[in-house]
């Protein structure tokens, strides 16, 4: 198996694409050739140069997170010799007035790292501003949910044994050098319920063979790995810092699960099996299975795509968070709002709107807002992605415009224009 060559992005495409920071490929080619199929190694020379990811994280940023941000578990994991260390080895009380028992202790982390342990800073897409912004842009471009972790490894160390992930990853090398060995999957496209530990023997045996990729990542290099591809990483002479962007993509099995959930509405599929049924009798079980499959098949032909899409949307939306807002700034802005102020929809907000009679319903992730039907045009205008002066919203007068804009600001739907 070979990894196909790829063309570089044109400069205009690279300037407008966040994905282009991690992939030295045309967007369409990446989607057709690599996404979910093959690894892709992208060198710094074809991306942003050796400092390409230093704006996202650095050793100095790690120091700040570990020592001055009140970090708690599970935002930090520590691994050594292929095992995750007990949190008690690097956490403790938060000091006077904190009443926290699991705060990261920087001095304990220092000793563990000096002794060869790898530090894993988890959930940086919720914790570190540059990564929050980057993950938001990349997630919007991919239309997928992301998680971002940082791995800081000391010299001559390997934090984890060969394994696979149940989500796609982009590895972004920030500092130092790390050697990656990549092997084909033992289970293509594993689901989250199919972690590598259940196939440890197969993983270990495959890892003994010749890898598809055996490469060193230097600062600014990136590596894309589809879920299921085996990999291990090791430092040699110096410490290494890299980001791993995990892409939690929806799968066809997610569709299957939503179909089965919706199938509970079918009485034939809720029916009990025969009284006293002998489950060891293959003829009896086979007959019931055939009847069930027939009932399921006929129900599937009547399944409402719109209802399934709505269920899939709800599942997807709760995994994605819109851009951060500043609560106090929002309240101050809303309280002093005038018709000349400019508002815009919150970045990354997911919404749909439906109307019924005298009300319209704005569906957001995990909640709904009920509004007068007369506001529909003004709400749609405010959510179209462009900045708008409050006084330009299509409502009868400024009093109505201010009431609507304040409501949507306090609900976190709109924000002040930057």
Short mmCIF file of C-alpha atoms in Angstrom, two decimals:
data_model
loop_
_atom_site.label_atom_id
_atom_site.label_comp_id
_atom_site.label_asym_id
_atom_site.label_seq_id
_atom_site.Cartn_x
_atom_site.Cartn_y
_atom_site.Cartn_z
CA UNK A 1 0.00 0.00 0.00
CA UNK A 2 1.34 3.43 -0.91
CA UNK A 3 0.35 6.95 0.01
CA UNK A 4 -0.57 8.94 -3.14
CA UNK A 5 1.32 12.15 -3.89
CA UNK A 6 -0.53 15.41 -3.53
CA UNK A 7 -0.48 18.91 -4.99
CA UNK A 8 0.02 22.07 -2.99
CA UNK A 9 -2.76 24.55 -2.40
CA UNK A 10 -2.68 27.82 -4.30
CA UNK A 11 -1.84 30.86 -2.18
CA UNK A 12 -5.42 32.31 -2.28
CA UNK A 13 -6.84 28.98 -1.08
CA UNK A 14 -4.24 28.72 1.68
CA UNK A 15 -5.03 32.21 2.95
CA UNK A 16 -8.73 31.40 3.42
CA UNK A 17 -8.50 27.78 4.64
CA UNK A 18 -7.79 26.70 8.21
CA UNK A 19 -7.50 23.11 6.99
CA UNK A 20 -4.60 24.27 4.80
CA UNK A 21 -2.55 24.85 7.97
CA UNK A 22 -2.54 21.06 8.51
CA UNK A 23 -2.90 19.60 5.02
CA UNK A 24 -0.65 20.30 2.03
CA UNK A 25 -3.35 19.18 -0.38
CA UNK A 26 -6.12 20.67 -2.44
CA UNK A 27 -9.31 20.58 -0.36
CA UNK A 28 -11.22 18.45 -2.88
CA UNK A 29 -8.32 16.03 -3.28
CA UNK A 30 -8.01 15.65 0.46
CA UNK A 31 -11.72 14.86 0.75
CA UNK A 32 -11.70 12.36 -2.12
CA UNK A 33 -8.36 10.61 -1.56
CA UNK A 34 -7.35 10.86 2.09
CA UNK A 35 -10.33 11.70 4.33
CA UNK A 36 -11.18 8.50 6.21
CA UNK A 37 -8.99 6.44 3.86
CA UNK A 38 -5.24 7.09 3.97
CA UNK A 39 -2.64 8.90 6.11
CA UNK A 40 -1.16 12.11 4.73
CA UNK A 41 2.21 13.55 5.71
CA UNK A 42 2.56 17.29 5.13
CA UNK A 43 5.91 19.00 5.56
CA UNK A 44 6.45 22.45 7.04
CA UNK A 45 7.82 23.73 3.74
CA UNK A 46 4.40 23.10 2.17
CA UNK A 47 2.47 24.55 5.12
CA UNK A 48 3.40 27.57 7.20
CA UNK A 49 7.09 26.90 7.81
CA UNK A 50 8.80 25.64 11.01
CA UNK A 51 6.91 28.15 13.18
CA UNK A 52 3.58 27.17 11.65
CA UNK A 53 1.90 26.06 14.90
CA UNK A 54 3.80 28.08 17.49
CA UNK A 55 0.98 30.59 17.69
CA UNK A 56 -1.29 27.85 19.05
CA UNK A 57 0.82 26.42 21.89
CA UNK A 58 4.41 26.46 23.19
CA UNK A 59 6.46 25.20 26.10
CA UNK A 60 5.94 28.59 27.75
CA UNK A 61 2.17 28.19 27.34
CA UNK A 62 2.37 24.73 28.89
CA UNK A 63 4.24 26.22 31.85
CA UNK A 64 1.50 28.79 32.32
CA UNK A 65 -1.26 26.18 32.12
CA UNK A 66 0.48 23.93 34.64
CA UNK A 67 1.43 26.61 37.14
CA UNK A 68 -0.91 29.64 36.91
CA UNK A 69 -4.29 28.50 35.59
CA UNK A 70 -5.53 26.33 38.44
CA UNK A 71 -5.58 23.30 36.13
CA UNK A 72 -7.52 20.27 37.36
CA UNK A 73 -8.04 16.74 36.16
CA UNK A 74 -9.06 15.54 33.65
CA UNK A 75 -7.46 18.46 31.81
CA UNK A 76 -4.12 16.77 32.49
CA UNK A 77 -3.11 13.14 32.11
CA UNK A 78 0.39 11.80 32.70
CA UNK A 79 1.60 8.62 30.97
CA UNK A 80 4.73 6.52 31.23
CA UNK A 81 5.72 3.13 29.82
CA UNK A 82 2.39 2.84 28.02
CA UNK A 83 0.24 3.41 31.11
CA UNK A 84 -1.66 6.39 32.48
CA UNK A 85 -0.41 7.27 35.95
CA UNK A 86 -2.82 7.66 38.90
CA UNK A 87 -3.93 11.28 39.28
CA UNK A 88 -2.80 11.30 42.92
CA UNK A 89 0.80 11.32 41.70
CA UNK A 90 0.47 14.84 40.28
CA UNK A 91 -2.55 16.47 41.96
CA UNK A 92 -3.54 17.59 45.44
CA UNK A 93 -5.41 20.23 47.38
CA UNK A 94 -5.91 23.70 45.95
CA UNK A 95 -4.83 25.61 49.05
CA UNK A 96 -6.68 27.94 51.41
CA UNK A 97 -10.29 28.53 50.47
CA UNK A 98 -10.21 26.44 47.29
CA UNK A 99 -11.81 23.26 48.65
CA UNK A 100 -10.43 21.41 45.63
CA UNK A 101 -8.72 18.04 45.97
CA UNK A 102 -7.59 17.42 42.37
CA UNK A 103 -5.67 20.53 41.38
CA UNK A 104 -2.50 19.97 39.35
CA UNK A 105 0.69 20.54 41.37
CA UNK A 106 3.42 21.93 39.15
CA UNK A 107 6.28 20.61 41.30
CA UNK A 108 4.92 17.06 41.12
CA UNK A 109 4.55 17.37 37.34
CA UNK A 110 8.12 18.64 37.11
CA UNK A 111 9.48 15.55 38.86
CA UNK A 112 7.42 13.14 36.77
CA UNK A 113 8.43 14.78 33.50
CA UNK A 114 12.08 14.78 34.53
CA UNK A 115 11.68 11.07 35.22
CA UNK A 116 10.50 10.34 31.68
CA UNK A 117 6.71 10.77 31.82
CA UNK A 118 4.66 12.30 28.98
CA UNK A 119 2.22 15.11 29.78
CA UNK A 120 -1.14 15.16 28.00
CA UNK A 121 -3.02 18.46 28.24
CA UNK A 122 -6.60 17.57 27.34
CA UNK A 123 -9.48 19.67 26.11
CA UNK A 124 -7.42 22.65 24.98
CA UNK A 125 -10.29 23.54 22.62
CA UNK A 126 -12.09 24.60 25.81
CA UNK A 127 -9.11 25.89 27.76
CA UNK A 128 -6.48 27.82 25.78
CA UNK A 129 -7.63 30.85 23.72
CA UNK A 130 -5.47 30.36 20.59
CA UNK A 131 -6.55 26.72 20.37
CA UNK A 132 -10.20 27.62 21.04
CA UNK A 133 -10.15 29.97 18.05
CA UNK A 134 -8.28 27.53 15.80
CA UNK A 135 -10.57 24.61 16.67
CA UNK A 136 -13.63 26.76 16.06
CA UNK A 137 -12.47 27.73 12.58
CA UNK A 138 -11.34 24.23 11.63
CA UNK A 139 -14.49 22.62 13.00
CA UNK A 140 -16.63 25.03 11.00
CA UNK A 141 -14.68 24.25 7.83
CA UNK A 142 -14.88 20.48 8.33
CA UNK A 143 -18.44 20.66 9.71
CA UNK A 144 -17.32 18.26 12.43
CA UNK A 145 -16.85 18.22 16.20
CA UNK A 146 -13.23 18.59 17.34
CA UNK A 147 -11.18 17.96 20.44
CA UNK A 148 -7.59 19.17 20.85
CA UNK A 149 -4.93 17.73 23.16
CA UNK A 150 -1.25 18.64 23.56
CA UNK A 151 1.46 16.03 24.16
CA UNK A 152 4.72 17.10 25.77
CA UNK A 153 7.24 14.26 25.83
CA UNK A 154 10.72 14.23 27.41
CA UNK A 155 13.79 12.96 25.54
CA UNK A 156 14.04 9.25 24.74
CA UNK A 157 10.46 8.45 25.69
CA UNK A 158 7.28 6.85 24.37
CA UNK A 159 4.15 7.73 26.29
CA UNK A 160 1.83 5.13 24.74
CA UNK A 161 2.24 1.76 23.06
CA UNK A 162 1.15 1.19 19.46
CA UNK A 163 -2.61 1.74 19.31
CA UNK A 164 -5.39 3.15 17.17
CA UNK A 165 -7.88 5.93 17.80
CA UNK A 166 -11.62 5.74 17.15
CA UNK A 167 -11.58 9.22 15.62
CA UNK A 168 -9.53 10.86 12.86
CA UNK A 169 -6.57 12.95 14.00
CA UNK A 170 -4.35 15.74 12.73
CA UNK A 171 -0.95 15.76 14.42
CA UNK A 172 0.67 19.21 14.43
CA UNK A 173 4.34 19.22 15.46
CA UNK A 174 5.11 22.39 17.43
CA UNK A 175 8.54 21.91 19.03
CA UNK A 176 11.24 19.27 18.89
CA UNK A 177 11.26 16.09 16.83
CA UNK A 178 9.15 12.95 17.16
CA UNK A 179 9.37 9.70 15.23
CA UNK A 180 6.06 8.20 14.10
CA UNK A 181 5.50 4.63 12.95
CA UNK A 182 2.16 4.04 11.22
CA UNK A 183 0.63 0.67 10.27
CA UNK A 184 -2.61 -0.21 8.44
CA UNK A 185 -5.72 -0.93 10.52
CA UNK A 186 -6.57 -4.26 12.09
CA UNK A 187 -10.18 -2.99 12.22
CA UNK A 188 -11.07 -0.41 9.55
CA UNK A 189 -13.26 2.49 10.71
CA UNK A 190 -13.66 1.44 14.37
CA UNK A 191 -16.54 2.89 16.35
CA UNK A 192 -16.06 4.50 19.77
CA UNK A 193 -17.30 1.28 21.33
CA UNK A 194 -14.50 -0.63 19.58
CA UNK A 195 -11.27 0.64 21.23
CA UNK A 196 -7.93 -0.89 20.44
CA UNK A 197 -7.64 -2.65 23.79
CA UNK A 198 -10.13 -5.27 22.63
CA UNK A 199 -7.75 -6.19 19.82
CA UNK A 200 -4.44 -5.76 21.64
CA UNK A 201 -2.96 -9.01 20.30
CA UNK A 202 -3.73 -8.10 16.68
CA UNK A 203 -2.42 -4.58 17.21
CA UNK A 204 0.81 -5.87 18.74
CA UNK A 205 1.37 -8.42 15.99
CA UNK A 206 0.76 -5.90 13.23
CA UNK A 207 3.09 -3.41 14.90
CA UNK A 208 5.90 -5.94 14.57
CA UNK A 209 5.67 -5.75 10.79
CA UNK A 210 6.96 -3.17 8.35
CA UNK A 211 5.19 0.18 8.84
CA UNK A 212 3.54 2.08 6.01
CA UNK A 213 5.13 5.26 7.37
CA UNK A 214 8.26 5.62 9.49
CA UNK A 215 8.89 9.35 9.66
CA UNK A 216 10.21 12.09 11.89
CA UNK A 217 7.99 15.10 12.41
CA UNK A 218 9.85 18.39 12.76
CA UNK A 219 8.39 21.76 13.81
CA UNK A 220 5.70 22.83 11.36
CA UNK A 221 5.12 19.31 9.98
CA UNK A 222 1.66 17.72 10.14
CA UNK A 223 0.31 14.18 9.87
CA UNK A 224 -3.28 13.16 9.18
CA UNK A 225 -4.38 9.71 10.39
CA UNK A 226 -7.83 8.25 9.72
CA UNK A 227 -9.45 6.41 12.61
CA UNK A 228 -8.23 2.86 13.02
CA UNK A 229 -4.71 3.37 11.69
CA UNK A 230 -2.12 2.02 14.12
CA UNK A 231 0.52 4.42 15.34
CA UNK A 232 3.22 4.95 17.93
CA UNK A 233 5.43 7.97 18.55
CA UNK A 234 8.78 8.33 20.27
CA UNK A 235 11.24 11.13 21.04
CA UNK A 236 14.97 10.69 20.72
CA UNK A 237 17.46 13.40 21.70
CA UNK A 238 15.20 16.24 22.84
CA UNK A 239 11.74 16.91 24.16
CA UNK A 240 8.78 17.17 21.80
CA UNK A 241 5.54 19.14 21.85
CA UNK A 242 2.71 18.44 19.44
CA UNK A 243 -1.03 19.02 19.18
CA UNK A 244 -3.44 16.27 18.28
CA UNK A 245 -6.72 17.46 16.77
CA UNK A 246 -9.31 14.71 17.09
CA UNK A 247 -12.23 14.78 14.63
CA UNK A 248 -15.31 13.11 16.03
CA UNK A 249 -17.12 12.51 12.75
CA UNK A 250 -20.61 11.07 12.51
CA UNK A 251 -20.78 7.58 10.99
CA UNK A 252 -23.34 5.48 9.15
CA UNK A 253 -23.78 3.55 12.38
CA UNK A 254 -25.02 6.77 13.98
CA UNK A 255 -27.75 6.72 11.34
CA UNK A 256 -28.48 3.08 12.17
CA UNK A 257 -28.79 3.91 15.87
CA UNK A 258 -31.21 6.75 15.18
CA UNK A 259 -33.25 4.53 12.88
CA UNK A 260 -33.48 1.84 15.55
CA UNK A 261 -34.49 4.40 18.16
CA UNK A 262 -37.21 5.72 15.89
CA UNK A 263 -38.29 2.13 15.11
CA UNK A 264 -39.59 1.85 18.67
CA UNK A 265 -42.72 3.57 17.35
CA UNK A 266 -43.56 0.44 15.33
CA UNK A 267 -45.86 -1.90 17.36
CA UNK A 268 -44.63 -5.04 15.57
CA UNK A 269 -41.08 -4.32 16.71
CA UNK A 270 -42.17 -3.79 20.33
CA UNK A 271 -44.02 -7.10 20.50
CA UNK A 272 -42.87 -9.77 22.96
CA UNK A 273 -41.36 -13.00 21.71
CA UNK A 274 -43.61 -16.07 22.08
CA UNK A 275 -44.44 -17.33 25.57
CA UNK A 276 -41.97 -19.97 26.72
CA UNK A 277 -39.78 -19.59 23.66
CA UNK A 278 -36.72 -21.84 23.74
CA UNK A 279 -33.82 -19.61 22.71
CA UNK A 280 -31.64 -22.69 22.17
CA UNK A 281 -33.95 -23.92 19.40
CA UNK A 282 -32.36 -22.51 16.25
CA UNK A 283 -35.45 -23.17 14.12
CA UNK A 284 -37.68 -21.18 16.48
CA UNK A 285 -35.14 -18.35 16.83
CA UNK A 286 -34.64 -18.29 13.06
CA UNK A 287 -38.35 -17.95 12.41
CA UNK A 288 -38.68 -15.08 14.90
CA UNK A 289 -35.61 -13.40 13.44
CA UNK A 290 -37.05 -13.65 9.93
CA UNK A 291 -40.34 -12.16 11.07
CA UNK A 292 -38.54 -9.34 12.88
CA UNK A 293 -36.34 -8.56 9.89
CA UNK A 294 -39.42 -8.45 7.67
CA UNK A 295 -41.20 -6.08 10.07
CA UNK A 296 -38.10 -3.90 10.32
CA UNK A 297 -37.66 -3.83 6.55
CA UNK A 298 -41.23 -2.73 5.96
CA UNK A 299 -40.94 -0.05 8.67
CA UNK A 300 -37.68 1.27 7.22
CA UNK A 301 -39.47 1.97 3.95
CA UNK A 302 -41.74 4.38 5.84
CA UNK A 303 -39.02 6.09 7.93
CA UNK A 304 -39.23 9.88 7.76
CA UNK A 305 -35.88 11.31 6.59
CA UNK A 306 -36.73 14.69 8.15
CA UNK A 307 -37.28 13.11 11.57
CA UNK A 308 -34.03 11.13 11.35
CA UNK A 309 -32.16 14.24 10.21
CA UNK A 310 -33.53 16.14 13.22
CA UNK A 311 -32.38 13.40 15.61
CA UNK A 312 -28.95 13.33 13.96
CA UNK A 313 -28.75 17.11 14.20
CA UNK A 314 -29.49 17.02 17.92
CA UNK A 315 -26.80 14.38 18.42
CA UNK A 316 -24.26 16.43 16.46
CA UNK A 317 -25.06 19.86 17.87
CA UNK A 318 -24.44 18.98 21.51
CA UNK A 319 -20.86 18.03 20.60
CA UNK A 320 -20.10 21.45 19.14
CA UNK A 321 -19.88 24.68 21.10
CA UNK A 322 -20.22 28.12 19.53
CA UNK A 323 -17.53 30.74 20.04
CA UNK A 324 -16.99 31.95 23.62
CA UNK A 325 -18.87 35.00 24.84
CA UNK A 326 -18.07 37.48 27.63
CA UNK A 327 -21.12 37.43 29.96
CA UNK A 328 -20.48 40.75 31.69
CA UNK A 329 -19.70 42.53 28.41
CA UNK A 330 -22.86 41.06 26.90
CA UNK A 331 -25.01 42.32 29.77
CA UNK A 332 -23.44 45.78 29.73
CA UNK A 333 -23.88 46.03 25.96
CA UNK A 334 -27.49 44.85 26.12
CA UNK A 335 -28.30 47.23 28.96
CA UNK A 336 -26.98 50.26 27.09
CA UNK A 337 -28.21 49.14 23.64
CA UNK A 338 -29.21 51.83 21.13
CA UNK A 339 -30.58 51.64 17.56
CA UNK A 340 -27.14 52.63 16.25
CA UNK A 341 -25.35 49.66 17.84
CA UNK A 342 -24.27 46.81 15.57
CA UNK A 343 -24.94 43.16 16.36
CA UNK A 344 -23.95 39.90 14.66
CA UNK A 345 -24.77 36.21 15.18
CA UNK A 346 -22.47 34.34 17.54
CA UNK A 347 -19.86 32.42 15.58
CA UNK A 348 -20.45 28.69 15.28
CA UNK A 349 -24.05 28.91 16.53
CA UNK A 350 -26.30 26.14 15.20
CA UNK A 351 -29.96 26.98 14.72
CA UNK A 352 -33.14 26.28 12.81
CA UNK A 353 -36.39 28.22 12.83
CA UNK A 354 -39.94 27.01 12.35
CA UNK A 355 -43.21 28.92 12.42
CA UNK A 356 -46.66 27.94 13.65
CA UNK A 357 -49.54 30.36 13.98
CA UNK A 358 -48.66 33.39 16.05
CA UNK A 359 -45.29 32.03 17.26
CA UNK A 360 -41.94 31.07 15.74
CA UNK A 361 -39.56 28.62 17.38
CA UNK A 362 -35.81 29.13 17.26
CA UNK A 363 -34.20 25.72 17.86
CA UNK A 364 -30.69 25.85 19.37
CA UNK A 365 -28.46 23.13 20.77
CA UNK A 366 -30.32 21.76 23.79
CA UNK A 367 -32.95 24.51 24.02
CA UNK A 368 -35.63 26.42 22.13
CA UNK A 369 -36.75 30.05 22.13
CA UNK A 370 -40.37 31.02 21.46
CA UNK A 371 -40.85 34.40 19.76
CA UNK A 372 -43.77 36.29 18.20
CA UNK A 373 -44.30 35.44 14.51
CA UNK A 374 -43.99 39.15 13.73
CA UNK A 375 -40.30 38.90 14.64
CA UNK A 376 -39.42 36.17 12.14
CA UNK A 377 -37.98 38.39 9.40
CA UNK A 378 -35.96 40.42 11.94
CA UNK A 379 -34.60 37.26 13.58
CA UNK A 380 -33.61 35.72 10.26
CA UNK A 381 -31.88 38.94 9.25
CA UNK A 382 -29.94 39.10 12.52
CA UNK A 383 -28.81 35.48 12.08
CA UNK A 384 -27.64 35.73 8.46
CA UNK A 385 -23.97 36.07 9.40
CA UNK A 386 -23.57 39.74 8.50
CA UNK A 387 -23.32 42.62 11.01
CA UNK A 388 -26.51 44.65 11.30
CA UNK A 389 -27.41 47.95 12.89
CA UNK A 390 -30.18 47.34 15.45
CA UNK A 391 -32.20 50.19 13.97
CA UNK A 392 -32.26 48.42 10.58
CA UNK A 393 -34.06 45.29 11.78
CA UNK A 394 -37.43 44.94 9.98
CA UNK A 395 -39.80 45.74 12.85
CA UNK A 396 -42.33 48.59 13.24
CA UNK A 397 -40.30 50.80 15.59
CA UNK A 398 -37.05 51.09 17.56
CA UNK A 399 -38.72 49.99 20.80
CA UNK A 400 -39.56 46.59 19.26
CA UNK A 401 -36.12 46.33 17.68
CA UNK A 402 -34.38 46.97 21.01
CA UNK A 403 -36.55 44.43 22.86
CA UNK A 404 -35.74 41.70 20.32
CA UNK A 405 -32.03 42.48 20.11
CA UNK A 406 -31.69 42.57 23.92
CA UNK A 407 -33.46 39.21 24.19
CA UNK A 408 -31.15 37.59 21.66
CA UNK A 409 -28.07 39.13 23.26
CA UNK A 410 -29.00 37.86 26.73
CA UNK A 411 -29.78 34.43 25.28
CA UNK A 412 -26.27 34.30 23.79
CA UNK A 413 -27.56 34.16 20.22
CA UNK A 414 -26.17 37.53 19.12
CA UNK A 415 -22.98 39.32 20.15
CA UNK A 416 -21.67 42.87 19.68
CA UNK A 417 -19.78 43.31 16.43
CA UNK A 418 -16.06 43.05 17.17
#
